[in-house]
Amino acid sequence: MQRRRFVTGLAAMAAATGRPAWAAAAYPTRPIRVIVPYAAGGVVDIQTRVLTQRLHAELNQPVVVEVKPGASGNIAAELVARAPADGYTLIVSASFMINNPLLETGLRWAPKDFVPVGRFALSPSYFVVPASSPAHSVKEFVELAKKASPAWQYADGGTGTPQTMANEVFKTVAGIPLEPVMYKGAPPVIPDLINGMVAMTVSPATVAIPHIKSGRIRALANINSRRSLQFPDVPTIAEAGYPDATALSWYGLHAPAGTPPEVIATLESAMRAATATQEVKERLVNAGGEEAFLGTADFTAFLRSDAERWEKLVRIIKK
């Protein structure tokens, strides 16, 4: 009788919380690590911390952010791919998890090493140049770059990011010989861009916005599919004449493959609750993004569609 009451109680708890009974009873019981694959202070780091601070309250356990940049996200991906599949080590996922396998060989991880939990945010990115640049539009930039000798350089914040892919597609379809300079993430790019050491970059909103507002760099286009709330006068890259260079920056959470479905469901439920709060929505906007939650099933479908799109863009780059 006592065991029956215990099981009945778990069922009632699950019904009240929307979580599976097993997960509600057994997970989580200790801190959860969330691995950020890019530099501290960048768009991924900042928006992740907005989410994890609320997840702490939803899960009643610390959710600890660890920054592991380098190798275009591959260092973090390999670390999490090899972690126990118990829900206590997660990775912040972004387009690199689709793009890196398309662009690189010899990776020590694969998409099959992970399972999606949910998407939490979208973020615009900007085609930016130094304030001293003679280009005041994308059209002017292309005309000047074609005449430049030696070839202009652009800053690349890491293989596989939407910003890098937009750079590569743009220079290909525009027919300009831009040369890449590699950086570990977007934040380290800005000082060199301001000083004119590179001619342009595509920068995430969180990194670019303060410097656009200060006038130290200039936005020529937004590479997302629609104009941003922050800079509604800045045209999209499609409006500037290069629709193939449109790129969507999204951020989600993935867990190691083999993580129990009950644990994934608990995390998905916590993400849903966290992103539904006005506090998280406002803080994501202030961080240059927007709340864009997708649950596990919808996120999985989105990833499939996004992979098809990036495969098309890679074919353009490799022509």
XYZ file of N, CA, C and O in Angstrom, residues 85 229 263 296:
16
model
N 26.190 10.240 -20.936
C 24.864 10.603 -21.462
C 23.845 10.577 -20.332
O 22.912 9.767 -20.319
N 15.067 45.158 -35.211
C 14.431 46.199 -34.403
C 15.445 47.257 -33.995
O 15.105 48.438 -33.882
N 15.075 12.420 -19.348
C 15.935 13.558 -19.019
C 15.768 14.660 -20.063
O 15.663 15.849 -19.721
N 11.671 19.865 -28.542
C 12.549 18.865 -29.134
C 12.105 18.430 -30.532
O 12.916 18.377 -31.465
